[in-house]
Short mmCIF file of C-alpha atoms and ligand atoms in Angstrom, two decimals:
data_model
loop_
_atom_site.label_atom_id
_atom_site.label_comp_id
_atom_site.label_asym_id
_atom_site.label_seq_id
_atom_site.Cartn_x
_atom_site.Cartn_y
_atom_site.Cartn_z
CA MET B 510 0.00 0.00 0.00
CA ASN B 511 1.31 3.47 -0.87
CA ALA B 512 1.15 6.47 1.41
CA GLN B 513 -0.24 8.33 -1.60
CA HIS B 514 -2.90 7.21 -4.03
CA ALA B 515 -3.60 8.45 -7.55
CA TRP B 516 -7.14 9.76 -7.04
CA ALA B 517 -8.79 11.50 -9.98
CA PRO B 518 -8.50 15.30 -9.70
CA VAL B 519 -11.47 17.01 -7.98
CA THR B 520 -13.42 18.94 -10.61
CA THR B 521 -15.97 20.76 -8.44
CA PRO B 522 -14.88 24.40 -7.95
CA PRO B 523 -14.76 25.90 -4.42
CA GLN B 524 -18.16 27.49 -4.93
CA HIS B 525 -21.82 27.05 -3.98
CA PHE B 526 -24.29 25.58 -6.47
CA ILE B 527 -27.22 28.01 -6.63
CA ASP B 528 -29.78 28.49 -9.41
CA ASN B 529 -28.06 25.77 -11.45
CA ARG B 530 -24.79 27.73 -11.50
CA TRP B 531 -21.50 27.74 -9.62
CA VAL B 532 -21.47 30.81 -7.38
CA PRO B 533 -18.48 31.93 -5.27
CA ALA B 534 -18.98 32.82 -1.61
CA VAL B 535 -19.98 36.48 -1.18
CA THR B 536 -16.80 36.98 0.84
CA GLY B 537 -14.72 34.98 -1.66
CA ALA B 538 -13.42 32.85 1.23
CA THR B 539 -12.88 29.09 0.98
CA LEU B 540 -12.30 26.17 3.36
CA PRO B 541 -9.83 23.33 2.81
CA MET B 542 -11.10 19.74 2.54
CA ILE B 543 -8.96 17.22 4.39
CA ASP B 544 -8.51 13.62 3.24
CA PRO B 545 -9.09 11.50 6.40
CA SER B 546 -6.92 8.73 4.95
CA ASP B 547 -3.75 10.86 5.14
CA GLY B 548 -4.76 14.06 6.97
CA ARG B 549 -3.80 16.26 4.01
CA PRO B 550 -5.82 18.98 2.24
CA PHE B 551 -6.87 17.91 -1.25
CA ALA B 552 -9.62 20.34 -2.33
CA ALA B 553 -11.50 23.43 -1.19
CA ILE B 554 -15.12 24.49 -0.78
CA ALA B 555 -16.82 27.87 -0.50
CA PHE B 556 -16.98 29.35 3.01
CA GLY B 557 -20.65 30.26 3.06
CA THR B 558 -22.16 32.91 5.32
CA ALA B 559 -25.68 34.21 5.94
CA GLU B 560 -25.55 36.27 2.73
CA ASP B 561 -24.88 33.17 0.64
CA VAL B 562 -27.78 31.42 2.37
CA ASP B 563 -30.00 34.43 1.50
CA GLY B 564 -29.10 34.00 -2.16
CA ALA B 565 -29.88 30.29 -2.15
CA VAL B 566 -33.20 30.73 -0.34
CA ALA B 567 -34.24 33.47 -2.78
CA ALA B 568 -33.39 31.20 -5.74
CA ALA B 569 -35.41 28.35 -4.22
CA ARG B 570 -38.37 30.67 -3.62
CA ARG B 571 -38.33 31.82 -7.24
CA ALA B 572 -38.27 28.17 -8.36
CA PHE B 573 -41.10 27.22 -6.02
CA GLU B 574 -43.29 30.09 -7.15
CA GLY B 575 -42.21 29.66 -10.76
CA PRO B 576 -41.15 26.84 -13.09
CA TRP B 577 -40.57 24.13 -10.47
CA GLY B 578 -43.79 24.85 -8.59
CA ARG B 579 -45.83 24.80 -11.80
CA LEU B 580 -44.43 21.49 -13.00
CA ALA B 581 -46.97 18.62 -12.84
CA PRO B 582 -46.21 15.92 -10.24
CA ALA B 583 -45.63 13.34 -12.97
CA GLU B 584 -43.04 15.67 -14.56
CA LYS B 585 -41.33 16.14 -11.20
CA GLY B 586 -41.26 12.35 -10.84
CA ARG B 587 -39.77 12.00 -14.32
CA LEU B 588 -36.96 14.42 -13.41
CA LEU B 589 -36.24 12.47 -10.22
CA GLY B 590 -36.12 9.30 -12.32
CA ARG B 591 -33.65 10.95 -14.68
CA LEU B 592 -31.55 12.02 -11.73
CA ALA B 593 -31.59 8.43 -10.44
CA ARG B 594 -30.23 7.27 -13.79
CA ALA B 595 -27.61 10.03 -13.87
CA VAL B 596 -26.43 9.02 -10.38
CA GLY B 597 -26.29 5.41 -11.60
CA ASP B 598 -24.32 6.44 -14.70
CA HIS B 599 -21.86 8.43 -12.55
CA ALA B 600 -21.88 6.03 -9.61
CA GLU B 601 -18.17 5.26 -9.76
CA GLU B 602 -17.19 8.95 -9.94
CA LEU B 603 -19.49 9.78 -7.01
CA ALA B 604 -18.25 6.80 -5.00
CA LEU B 605 -14.62 7.82 -5.48
CA LEU B 606 -15.39 11.36 -4.32
CA GLU B 607 -17.31 10.04 -1.33
CA ALA B 608 -14.58 7.55 -0.42
CA ARG B 609 -11.88 10.20 -0.48
CA ASP B 610 -13.94 12.86 1.27
CA CYS B 611 -15.32 10.62 4.06
CA GLY B 612 -12.43 8.13 4.22
CA LYS B 613 -14.75 5.20 3.63
CA PRO B 614 -13.62 1.99 1.96
CA LEU B 615 -14.56 2.00 -1.73
CA LYS B 616 -17.06 -0.85 -1.42
CA GLN B 617 -19.03 1.17 1.16
CA ALA B 618 -18.92 4.31 -0.97
CA ARG B 619 -20.14 2.31 -3.97
CA ALA B 620 -23.04 0.95 -1.92
CA ASP B 621 -23.88 4.53 -0.86
CA ALA B 622 -23.92 5.79 -4.46
CA ALA B 623 -26.23 2.91 -5.42
CA ALA B 624 -28.53 3.70 -2.49
CA CYS B 625 -28.61 7.37 -3.47
CA ALA B 626 -29.77 6.46 -6.99
CA ARG B 627 -32.39 4.16 -5.48
CA TYR B 628 -33.81 6.99 -3.31
CA PHE B 629 -34.37 9.17 -6.37
CA GLU B 630 -35.89 6.23 -8.23
CA PHE B 631 -38.22 5.45 -5.31
CA TYR B 632 -39.32 9.05 -4.77
CA GLY B 633 -39.60 9.70 -8.52
CA GLY B 634 -42.15 6.89 -8.63
CA ALA B 635 -44.05 8.32 -5.65
CA SER B 636 -44.35 11.89 -6.87
CA ASP B 637 -47.72 11.51 -8.65
CA LYS B 638 -49.18 8.91 -6.28
CA PHE B 639 -49.38 10.94 -3.11
CA HIS B 640 -52.79 12.45 -2.64
CA GLY B 641 -55.48 13.59 -0.25
CA GLU B 642 -58.90 12.25 0.65
CA THR B 643 -62.54 13.18 0.87
CA ILE B 644 -64.18 13.12 4.28
CA PRO B 645 -67.85 12.14 4.85
CA TYR B 646 -69.74 15.20 6.13
CA PRO B 647 -73.39 16.34 6.39
CA ALA B 648 -75.45 16.63 3.20
CA GLY B 649 -74.73 19.81 1.29
CA TYR B 650 -71.01 19.76 2.03
CA THR B 651 -67.96 18.28 0.37
CA VAL B 652 -64.74 18.06 2.34
CA LEU B 653 -61.39 17.50 0.65
CA THR B 654 -57.87 17.23 1.95
CA TRP B 655 -54.87 18.21 -0.14
CA ARG B 656 -51.23 17.43 0.46
CA GLU B 657 -49.27 20.58 -0.33
CA PRO B 658 -45.52 21.18 -0.28
CA HIS B 659 -44.19 23.32 2.56
CA GLY B 660 -42.48 25.61 0.05
CA VAL B 661 -38.73 26.00 0.51
CA THR B 662 -37.17 23.25 2.61
CA GLY B 663 -33.77 23.41 4.33
CA HIS B 664 -31.64 20.26 4.62
CA ILE B 665 -28.68 20.07 6.99
CA ILE B 666 -26.65 16.95 6.18
CA PRO B 667 -23.86 15.27 8.21
CA TRP B 668 -20.56 13.93 6.89
CA ASN B 669 -20.99 10.22 7.54
CA TYR B 670 -23.33 9.34 4.64
CA PRO B 671 -23.66 12.45 2.47
CA LEU B 672 -24.97 10.68 -0.64
CA GLN B 673 -27.47 8.48 1.19
CA ILE B 674 -28.81 11.18 3.51
CA PHE B 675 -29.09 13.67 0.67
CA GLY B 676 -31.00 11.06 -1.37
CA ARG B 677 -33.50 10.24 1.34
CA SER B 678 -34.06 13.82 2.49
CA VAL B 679 -33.94 15.84 -0.72
CA GLY B 680 -35.58 13.01 -2.70
CA GLY B 681 -38.65 13.10 -0.45
CA ALA B 682 -38.78 16.90 -0.40
CA LEU B 683 -38.57 17.28 -4.19
CA ALA B 684 -41.13 14.50 -4.75
CA THR B 685 -43.68 16.46 -2.72
CA GLY B 686 -42.94 19.64 -4.70
CA ASN B 687 -40.68 21.60 -2.40
CA ALA B 688 -37.64 23.57 -3.61
CA CYS B 689 -34.54 22.74 -1.56
CA VAL B 690 -31.59 24.48 0.02
CA VAL B 691 -28.97 22.04 1.27
CA LYS B 692 -26.14 22.69 3.73
CA PRO B 693 -23.80 19.70 3.66
CA ALA B 694 -21.22 19.10 6.39
CA GLU B 695 -17.96 21.01 6.10
CA ASP B 696 -16.04 17.72 6.44
CA ALA B 697 -17.53 16.02 3.38
CA CYS B 698 -19.62 17.60 0.65
CA LEU B 699 -17.91 17.14 -2.72
CA SER B 700 -20.18 14.31 -3.90
CA LEU B 701 -23.23 16.48 -3.20
CA LEU B 702 -21.91 19.43 -5.19
CA ARG B 703 -21.34 17.09 -8.13
CA LEU B 704 -24.81 15.63 -7.61
CA ALA B 705 -26.41 19.08 -7.83
CA GLU B 706 -24.53 19.63 -11.08
CA LEU B 707 -25.95 16.33 -12.36
CA ALA B 708 -29.47 17.45 -11.36
CA ALA B 709 -29.05 20.63 -13.42
CA GLY B 710 -27.83 18.48 -16.32
CA VAL B 711 -30.97 16.31 -16.36
CA GLY B 712 -33.25 19.33 -16.48
CA PHE B 713 -34.23 20.41 -12.96
CA PRO B 714 -35.33 24.06 -13.29
CA ASP B 715 -33.08 26.78 -11.89
CA GLY B 716 -33.35 27.07 -8.11
CA ALA B 717 -35.17 23.77 -7.46
CA LEU B 718 -32.07 22.37 -5.75
CA ASN B 719 -29.36 24.60 -4.25
CA ILE B 720 -26.27 23.81 -2.20
CA VAL B 721 -24.52 26.21 0.15
CA THR B 722 -21.32 24.95 1.74
CA GLY B 723 -19.58 26.24 4.85
CA LEU B 724 -19.37 25.80 8.57
CA GLY B 725 -22.34 24.58 10.56
CA ARG B 726 -22.18 27.43 13.05
CA GLU B 727 -22.29 30.00 10.21
CA ALA B 728 -24.06 28.73 7.09
CA GLY B 729 -25.95 25.99 8.95
CA ALA B 730 -27.14 28.32 11.69
CA ALA B 731 -28.17 30.93 9.08
CA LEU B 732 -30.25 28.32 7.26
CA ALA B 733 -31.92 27.12 10.48
CA ALA B 734 -32.83 30.71 11.41
CA HIS B 735 -33.90 31.85 7.94
CA ARG B 736 -37.42 33.22 7.67
CA GLY B 737 -37.65 32.06 4.07
CA ILE B 738 -37.31 28.40 5.05
CA ASP B 739 -40.64 26.60 5.57
CA HIS B 740 -39.38 23.25 6.87
CA ILE B 741 -36.03 22.00 8.18
CA SER B 742 -34.72 18.48 7.91
CA PHE B 743 -31.70 18.06 10.17
CA THR B 744 -29.50 14.97 10.45
CA GLY B 745 -26.65 15.18 12.93
CA SER B 746 -25.81 15.21 16.58
CA PRO B 747 -28.39 15.66 19.36
CA PRO B 748 -26.95 18.98 20.69
CA THR B 749 -26.86 20.58 17.23
CA GLY B 750 -30.32 19.19 16.54
CA ALA B 751 -31.60 20.89 19.69
CA ALA B 752 -30.02 24.20 18.60
CA VAL B 753 -31.55 23.93 15.12
CA ALA B 754 -34.98 23.03 16.52
CA GLY B 755 -34.72 25.95 18.96
CA GLU B 756 -34.05 28.42 16.14
CA ALA B 757 -36.87 26.94 14.08
CA ALA B 758 -39.27 27.13 17.03
CA ARG B 759 -38.81 30.92 17.24
CA ARG B 760 -40.70 31.20 13.96
CA HIS B 761 -42.79 28.01 14.34
CA CYS B 762 -41.04 26.27 11.48
CA PRO B 763 -41.62 22.48 11.39
CA VAL B 764 -38.52 20.33 11.89
CA THR B 765 -37.55 16.71 11.32
CA LEU B 766 -34.67 15.61 13.52
CA GLU B 767 -32.62 12.51 12.72
CA LEU B 768 -30.11 12.31 15.57
CA GLY B 769 -27.84 9.74 17.16
CA GLY B 770 -28.25 6.21 18.44
CA LYS B 771 -26.83 3.53 20.72
CA GLY B 772 -28.33 0.53 18.96
CA PRO B 773 -28.78 -2.57 21.15
CA GLN B 774 -28.33 -6.01 19.59
CA LEU B 775 -30.10 -8.59 21.79
CA VAL B 776 -28.75 -12.13 21.32
CA PHE B 777 -30.76 -14.88 23.03
CA ALA B 778 -29.45 -18.37 23.75
CA ASP B 779 -31.60 -19.89 20.99
CA ALA B 780 -30.25 -17.53 18.29
CA ASP B 781 -28.67 -18.81 15.09
CA LEU B 782 -25.16 -17.57 15.84
CA ASP B 783 -23.75 -18.50 12.45
CA ALA B 784 -26.21 -16.08 10.89
CA ALA B 785 -25.92 -13.45 13.61
CA LEU B 786 -22.17 -13.06 14.10
CA PRO B 787 -21.17 -11.59 10.72
CA VAL B 788 -24.11 -9.17 10.90
CA LEU B 789 -23.19 -8.10 14.44
CA VAL B 790 -19.65 -7.30 13.29
CA ASN B 791 -20.76 -5.41 10.20
CA ALA B 792 -23.31 -3.37 12.19
CA ILE B 793 -20.51 -1.74 14.20
CA VAL B 794 -17.65 -1.79 11.69
CA GLN B 795 -19.50 -0.32 8.71
CA ASN B 796 -18.26 3.22 8.06
CA ALA B 797 -15.84 2.73 10.99
CA GLY B 798 -18.78 2.82 13.41
CA GLN B 799 -19.69 6.36 12.34
CA THR B 800 -23.28 5.37 11.74
CA CYS B 801 -26.25 6.64 13.74
CA SER B 802 -27.88 3.22 13.43
CA ALA B 803 -24.71 1.28 14.37
CA GLY B 804 -25.34 -1.76 16.56
CA SER B 805 -22.98 -0.49 19.26
CA ARG B 806 -24.30 -2.41 22.31
CA LEU B 807 -24.20 -6.19 22.37
CA LEU B 808 -26.56 -7.76 24.92
CA VAL B 809 -26.11 -11.55 25.19
CA GLU B 810 -28.05 -14.07 27.29
CA ALA B 811 -25.72 -15.10 30.13
CA SER B 812 -25.69 -18.83 29.27
CA ARG B 813 -23.99 -18.14 25.89
CA TYR B 814 -22.19 -14.90 26.73
CA ASP B 815 -18.67 -16.36 26.87
CA GLU B 816 -19.17 -18.41 23.72
CA VAL B 817 -20.49 -15.43 21.73
CA LEU B 818 -17.67 -13.17 22.90
CA GLU B 819 -15.02 -15.76 22.17
CA ARG B 820 -16.31 -16.26 18.60
CA LEU B 821 -16.82 -12.53 18.00
CA GLY B 822 -13.42 -11.72 19.49
CA ARG B 823 -11.77 -13.84 16.80
CA ARG B 824 -13.68 -11.97 14.12
CA PHE B 825 -12.63 -8.60 15.57
CA ALA B 826 -8.99 -9.69 15.69
CA ALA B 827 -9.15 -10.42 11.95
CA LEU B 828 -10.44 -6.92 11.02
CA LYS B 829 -8.12 -4.68 9.01
CA VAL B 830 -8.10 -0.88 8.97
CA GLY B 831 -6.53 1.30 6.28
CA PRO B 832 -7.02 4.14 3.82
CA ALA B 833 -10.18 4.41 1.74
CA TRP B 834 -8.45 3.28 -1.44
CA ALA B 835 -7.19 0.02 0.16
CA ASP B 836 -10.85 -1.02 0.60
CA LEU B 837 -10.34 -2.95 3.85
CA ASP B 838 -12.90 -3.62 6.60
CA CYS B 839 -12.61 -0.11 8.07
CA GLY B 840 -11.39 3.25 6.86
CA PRO B 841 -10.15 6.12 9.02
CA LEU B 842 -12.43 8.27 11.18
CA ILE B 843 -13.53 11.55 9.66
CA ARG B 844 -11.22 13.99 11.47
CA ALA B 845 -8.67 14.40 14.24
CA SER B 846 -11.26 15.50 16.84
CA GLN B 847 -13.36 12.39 16.15
CA LEU B 848 -10.27 10.21 16.61
CA GLU B 849 -9.52 11.95 19.90
CA ARG B 850 -13.09 11.38 21.04
CA VAL B 851 -12.99 7.63 20.28
CA LEU B 852 -9.54 7.23 21.85
CA GLY B 853 -10.92 9.01 24.93
CA PHE B 854 -13.65 6.36 25.31
CA LEU B 855 -11.03 3.60 24.95
CA ALA B 856 -8.73 5.25 27.51
CA ASP B 857 -11.64 5.48 29.99
CA ALA B 858 -12.39 1.79 29.40
CA GLU B 859 -8.78 0.86 30.10
CA ARG B 860 -8.72 3.00 33.25
CA ASP B 861 -11.92 1.30 34.46
CA GLY B 862 -10.47 -2.17 33.88
CA ILE B 863 -12.85 -3.06 31.04
CA ALA B 864 -11.37 -6.01 29.14
CA VAL B 865 -10.72 -6.00 25.38
CA VAL B 866 -11.88 -9.30 23.88
CA GLY B 867 -10.87 -8.62 20.30
CA ARG B 868 -9.06 -5.85 18.50
CA GLY B 869 -8.38 -5.32 14.78
CA THR B 870 -5.18 -3.95 13.27
CA VAL B 871 -4.24 -0.83 11.34
CA ALA B 872 -2.29 -1.72 8.19
CA ALA B 873 1.41 -1.09 8.81
CA ASP B 874 1.74 1.11 5.75
CA ALA B 875 -1.39 3.19 6.29
CA PRO B 876 -0.41 6.88 5.93
CA ALA B 877 0.85 8.27 9.23
CA GLY B 878 -1.40 11.37 9.09
CA GLY B 879 -4.66 9.40 8.75
CA TYR B 880 -7.22 9.16 11.57
CA TYR B 881 -7.10 5.42 12.24
CA VAL B 882 -8.40 3.42 15.18
CA GLU B 883 -8.66 -0.35 15.53
CA PRO B 884 -12.12 -1.90 15.97
CA HIS B 885 -12.56 -2.96 19.62
CA LEU B 886 -14.85 -5.51 21.27
CA LEU B 887 -15.12 -4.76 25.01
CA ARG B 888 -16.73 -7.04 27.58
CA ASP B 889 -18.73 -6.50 30.79
CA VAL B 890 -19.33 -2.84 30.03
CA PRO B 891 -21.54 -1.46 32.84
CA VAL B 892 -25.01 -0.58 31.53
CA HIS B 893 -24.97 2.96 32.88
CA CYS B 894 -21.35 4.01 32.27
CA ARG B 895 -20.47 6.51 29.54
CA LEU B 896 -19.34 3.80 27.16
CA GLY B 897 -22.54 1.86 27.82
CA CYS B 898 -24.88 4.80 27.19
CA GLU B 899 -23.24 7.41 24.99
CA GLU B 900 -22.70 7.33 21.27
CA VAL B 901 -18.99 6.67 20.57
CA PHE B 902 -19.34 7.05 16.79
CA GLY B 903 -16.38 4.75 16.22
CA PRO B 904 -15.83 0.97 15.76
CA VAL B 905 -16.28 0.10 19.44
CA LEU B 906 -18.74 -2.62 20.49
CA ALA B 907 -19.74 -2.69 24.18
CA ALA B 908 -20.85 -6.17 25.32
CA MET B 909 -22.92 -6.90 28.44
CA PRO B 910 -24.79 -10.02 29.64
CA PHE B 911 -28.50 -10.28 30.51
CA VAL B 912 -30.29 -12.92 32.57
CA ASP B 913 -33.75 -13.10 30.99
CA GLU B 914 -36.15 -11.34 28.62
CA ALA B 915 -37.20 -8.68 31.12
CA ASP B 916 -33.57 -7.90 31.92
CA ALA B 917 -32.79 -7.66 28.19
CA VAL B 918 -35.59 -5.13 27.65
CA ARG B 919 -34.53 -3.11 30.69
CA ILE B 920 -30.95 -2.83 29.40
CA ALA B 921 -32.03 -2.18 25.80
CA ASN B 922 -34.15 0.77 26.95
CA ALA B 923 -31.57 2.12 29.41
CA THR B 924 -30.12 4.88 27.18
CA GLU B 925 -31.40 8.25 26.04
CA PHE B 926 -31.50 6.93 22.47
CA GLY B 927 -34.05 4.92 20.53
CA LEU B 928 -33.19 4.64 16.84
CA VAL B 929 -32.58 1.03 15.74
CA ALA B 930 -32.49 -2.27 17.66
CA GLY B 931 -31.73 -5.88 16.68
CA VAL B 932 -33.26 -9.00 18.23
CA TRP B 933 -31.78 -12.44 17.61
CA THR B 934 -34.01 -15.35 18.68
CA ARG B 935 -35.92 -18.24 17.08
CA ASP B 936 -38.87 -17.86 19.50
CA GLY B 937 -41.73 -16.23 17.58
CA GLY B 938 -43.60 -15.00 20.64
CA ARG B 939 -40.47 -13.41 22.03
CA GLN B 940 -39.74 -11.74 18.70
CA LEU B 941 -43.06 -9.92 18.85
CA ARG B 942 -42.93 -9.14 22.58
CA LEU B 943 -39.53 -7.55 22.18
CA ALA B 944 -40.45 -5.68 19.03
CA ARG B 945 -43.19 -4.05 21.11
CA ALA B 946 -41.23 -3.54 24.31
CA ILE B 947 -38.08 -1.94 22.89
CA ARG B 948 -38.40 1.84 22.58
CA SER B 949 -36.93 2.41 19.16
CA GLY B 950 -37.89 3.74 15.73
CA GLN B 951 -36.95 0.46 14.05
CA VAL B 952 -36.57 -3.10 15.34
CA PHE B 953 -34.94 -5.76 13.17
CA VAL B 954 -35.55 -9.43 14.04
CA ASN B 955 -32.86 -11.93 12.97
CA ASN B 956 -31.33 -9.31 10.67
CA TYR B 957 -30.04 -5.78 11.01
CA GLY B 958 -30.47 -3.11 8.36
CA ALA B 959 -31.02 -5.73 5.69
CA GLY B 960 -31.72 -4.46 2.19
CA GLY B 961 -30.62 -0.87 2.80
CA GLY B 962 -34.06 0.28 3.82
CA VAL B 963 -34.97 2.89 1.18
CA GLU B 964 -38.61 1.78 1.54
CA LEU B 965 -38.56 1.58 5.35
CA PRO B 966 -39.63 4.58 7.46
CA PHE B 967 -36.66 5.64 9.56
CA GLY B 968 -36.28 7.90 12.58
CA GLY B 969 -36.02 7.88 16.31
CA VAL B 970 -37.74 8.26 19.64
CA LYS B 971 -36.30 10.03 22.71
CA SER B 972 -32.99 11.79 21.96
CA SER B 973 -32.71 10.02 18.61
CA GLY B 974 -35.09 12.59 17.17
CA HIS B 975 -38.57 12.86 15.77
CA GLY B 976 -40.26 12.70 12.40
CA ARG B 977 -39.58 10.03 9.80
CA GLU B 978 -37.61 9.94 6.58
CA LYS B 979 -37.32 7.12 4.03
CA GLY B 980 -40.24 5.17 2.63
CA LEU B 981 -43.57 6.75 1.71
CA GLU B 982 -43.91 7.95 5.30
CA ALA B 983 -41.35 10.70 4.59
CA LEU B 984 -43.79 12.32 2.18
CA TYR B 985 -46.11 13.21 5.07
CA GLY B 986 -43.32 15.12 6.78
CA PHE B 987 -42.35 16.98 3.63
CA SER B 988 -45.92 18.11 2.97
CA VAL B 989 -48.68 19.85 4.85
CA LEU B 990 -52.34 18.87 4.88
CA LYS B 991 -54.95 21.41 3.86
CA THR B 992 -58.64 20.75 4.57
CA VAL B 993 -61.13 22.36 2.19
CA VAL B 994 -64.83 22.49 3.18
CA LEU B 995 -67.33 23.37 0.43
CA GLN B 996 -70.96 24.11 1.18
CA HIS B 997 -72.94 23.69 -2.01
CA GLY B 998 -76.43 22.90 -0.80
P1 NAD J 2066 -23.17 17.81 13.74
O1 NAD J 2066 -24.44 17.98 14.47
O2 NAD J 2066 -21.95 18.44 14.25
O3 NAD J 2066 -23.28 18.30 12.22
C1 NAD J 2066 -24.35 17.92 11.38
C2 NAD J 2066 -24.61 19.04 10.42
O4 NAD J 2066 -25.05 20.17 11.16
C3 NAD J 2066 -23.40 19.49 9.59
O5 NAD J 2066 -23.84 19.86 8.29
C4 NAD J 2066 -22.94 20.73 10.34
O6 NAD J 2066 -22.27 21.64 9.50
C5 NAD J 2066 -24.28 21.30 10.78
N1 NAD J 2066 -24.19 22.19 11.95
C6 NAD J 2066 -23.26 22.21 12.94
N2 NAD J 2066 -23.54 23.19 13.84
C7 NAD J 2066 -24.67 23.80 13.39
C8 NAD J 2066 -25.47 24.85 13.89
N3 NAD J 2066 -25.16 25.52 15.01
N4 NAD J 2066 -26.59 25.19 13.21
C9 NAD J 2066 -26.94 24.52 12.09
N5 NAD J 2066 -26.21 23.52 11.56
C10 NAD J 2066 -25.10 23.15 12.20
O7 NAD J 2066 -23.04 16.25 13.63
P2 NAD J 2066 -21.86 15.45 13.02
O8 NAD J 2066 -20.79 15.35 14.04
O9 NAD J 2066 -21.51 16.02 11.68
O10 NAD J 2066 -22.56 14.03 12.74
C11 NAD J 2066 -22.53 13.03 13.67
C12 NAD J 2066 -23.84 12.91 14.39
O11 NAD J 2066 -24.92 12.79 13.47
C13 NAD J 2066 -23.92 11.69 15.26
O12 NAD J 2066 -24.47 12.00 16.50
C14 NAD J 2066 -24.86 10.76 14.48
O13 NAD J 2066 -25.50 9.80 15.23
C15 NAD J 2066 -25.76 11.72 13.84
N6 NAD J 2066 -26.37 11.13 12.64
C16 NAD J 2066 -27.68 10.77 12.66
C17 NAD J 2066 -28.28 10.19 11.56
C18 NAD J 2066 -29.74 9.79 11.56
O14 NAD J 2066 -30.30 9.57 10.50
N7 NAD J 2066 -30.40 9.68 12.69
C19 NAD J 2066 -27.54 9.97 10.41
C20 NAD J 2066 -26.20 10.34 10.42
C21 NAD J 2066 -25.63 10.94 11.55
#
C-alpha cells in the first residue's frame, strides 16, 4: 500500500451551487477539505455565510413560485427518475469522491452511491401517487384534503453518509414539490456538489435544488434561522439538533430531527449464531462505526455470553483498517477530533479495567497522518457508564450479559436513544414481545439493516429525534395537509 494514491482530480470548484450555477462565496473565502486517509488537504469548498444562504433561499423561492412549482407531479417524478439514472451512470465517480472525502472503503462508498440512486428512483415513482382524501360530512357539504408542499425546505446533512442522507431527504422533499436548500457538512460535501450539477444536467429548473457549503455554526445556523425556510430536515448530533430546533421554534417552522443512536443487539441463547455473528460485526464496523444506526451495544443471554464473545473476538482480531483506497474492513475516522473522542472512550475503558476481547489492526503502511483506530470488542461494560450509554461514533462494540427477557428489555431501553435495535431469537412470541417492548424507531428481528431500507420509514424516539424519513412515510413530513370544506347545498 502506498502512502499516496492516484485519485482523480477534484473537478468541483470551491463554490456554492445556486440556481443551477456555480457561485463563489460572497466573501470569496474558501475552506480546505482534508482527506481522512492521510490528513492532508486535497480540495477546497466555499466558506458560506448568511448572505450566501440568503441568495440560495431566494433562488429556491423563485423556483417554487415559478417553473418548479408549476411542473406537474408526474413531470417532477420524471426528473427524479432521470436524476436516479444520472447518479447510476456516474456512480463510480461519485463513489470515489465520497470515499476520499469521508475516508470510507470503496465498497461502502459504492453501496452509498447505489442507495442514493435508489432513493431518487423510489421518490420519482411516488411523486404523482401521493394524494389527499374526501371526508364524509353532512349533506350539502364536500370536504377534501390536499397534500401541499411546505415551500422552501432546508436540509442540513452530516458527513458520515452524504450521498445516502441527501438522497432520502432531498428526494422526499422534491417528490412532494418543495424547492430545496442544502447545507452539507464542512467535512464532506464534494459528492453532493457534483450531484447538484448532475441534477441541473438532467433538467431540474433553476433554483429547485441549491447547495450552500460552509461551517455549521455560520451557514448551517443561518439556514436554520432563515425566515424564508418553511421546513427544516436536520440529520446530525443531538446537541446541534436541539439548537436547530430551537431556532426553528422561534418562527414556528416544522422540523424533522434525525439524531444519534446507541443501537442494542439482543442475542438470546436460541439464536442462530452462524447467521448473527457476521451481521453483528458489520453493524458496528460499517463506516468505521460512524453510523447513527450502528449496533454499538451487544446484549447476550448469560448462558452463551462467553461463547459469543469468544467467537466474536476472533472476528474482531481479523479486522483490518486502512485508507479508503485500500478497501479494507474499516477506513479512518472523519477527522482528528473524532479520533480523539474515540480514543478518549477507549482510555476510559482501560482506566476502568474493562477487558478488550478482540481488536483489529491498522495496516502497517497506512499513511501516518490518517485518523485510524482499531475496531474494539469490550466485555462487561456497565449498563450505565459513559461507554454503555453514549454514542462513541467509532468501531467500538460494548458487550454486556443479561439474565432473561425482562432484563434484556430493561438494558435495551436504558439509554437516552431509541433509533434502531436488533433482536436475535428463534422464539416467535419473544420476537413480537420484544419488538413491542423496545423503545426504538426500528426493530430488526434476525437481521439488522437488511436491504438498505430505502422503503422503510426511519427515525427515532427520545434523543434520537422525531419525524420520519425514508419510505412513503417521509412524504407526510415533507408536505402539509390542507382541509377544504365546500358548502354547495
Ligand atoms: P453535527 O451535528 O456536528 O453536524 C451535522 C450538520 O449540522 C453538519 O452539516 C454541520 O455543518 C451542521 N451544523 C453544525 N452546527 C450547526 C449549527 N449551530 N446550526 C446549524 N447547523 C449546524 O453532527 P456530526 O458530528 O456532523 O454528525 C454526527 C452525528 O450525526 C452523530 O451524533 C450521528 O448519530 C448523527 N447522525 C444521525 C443520523 C440519523 O439519520 N439519525 C444519520 C447520520 C448521523
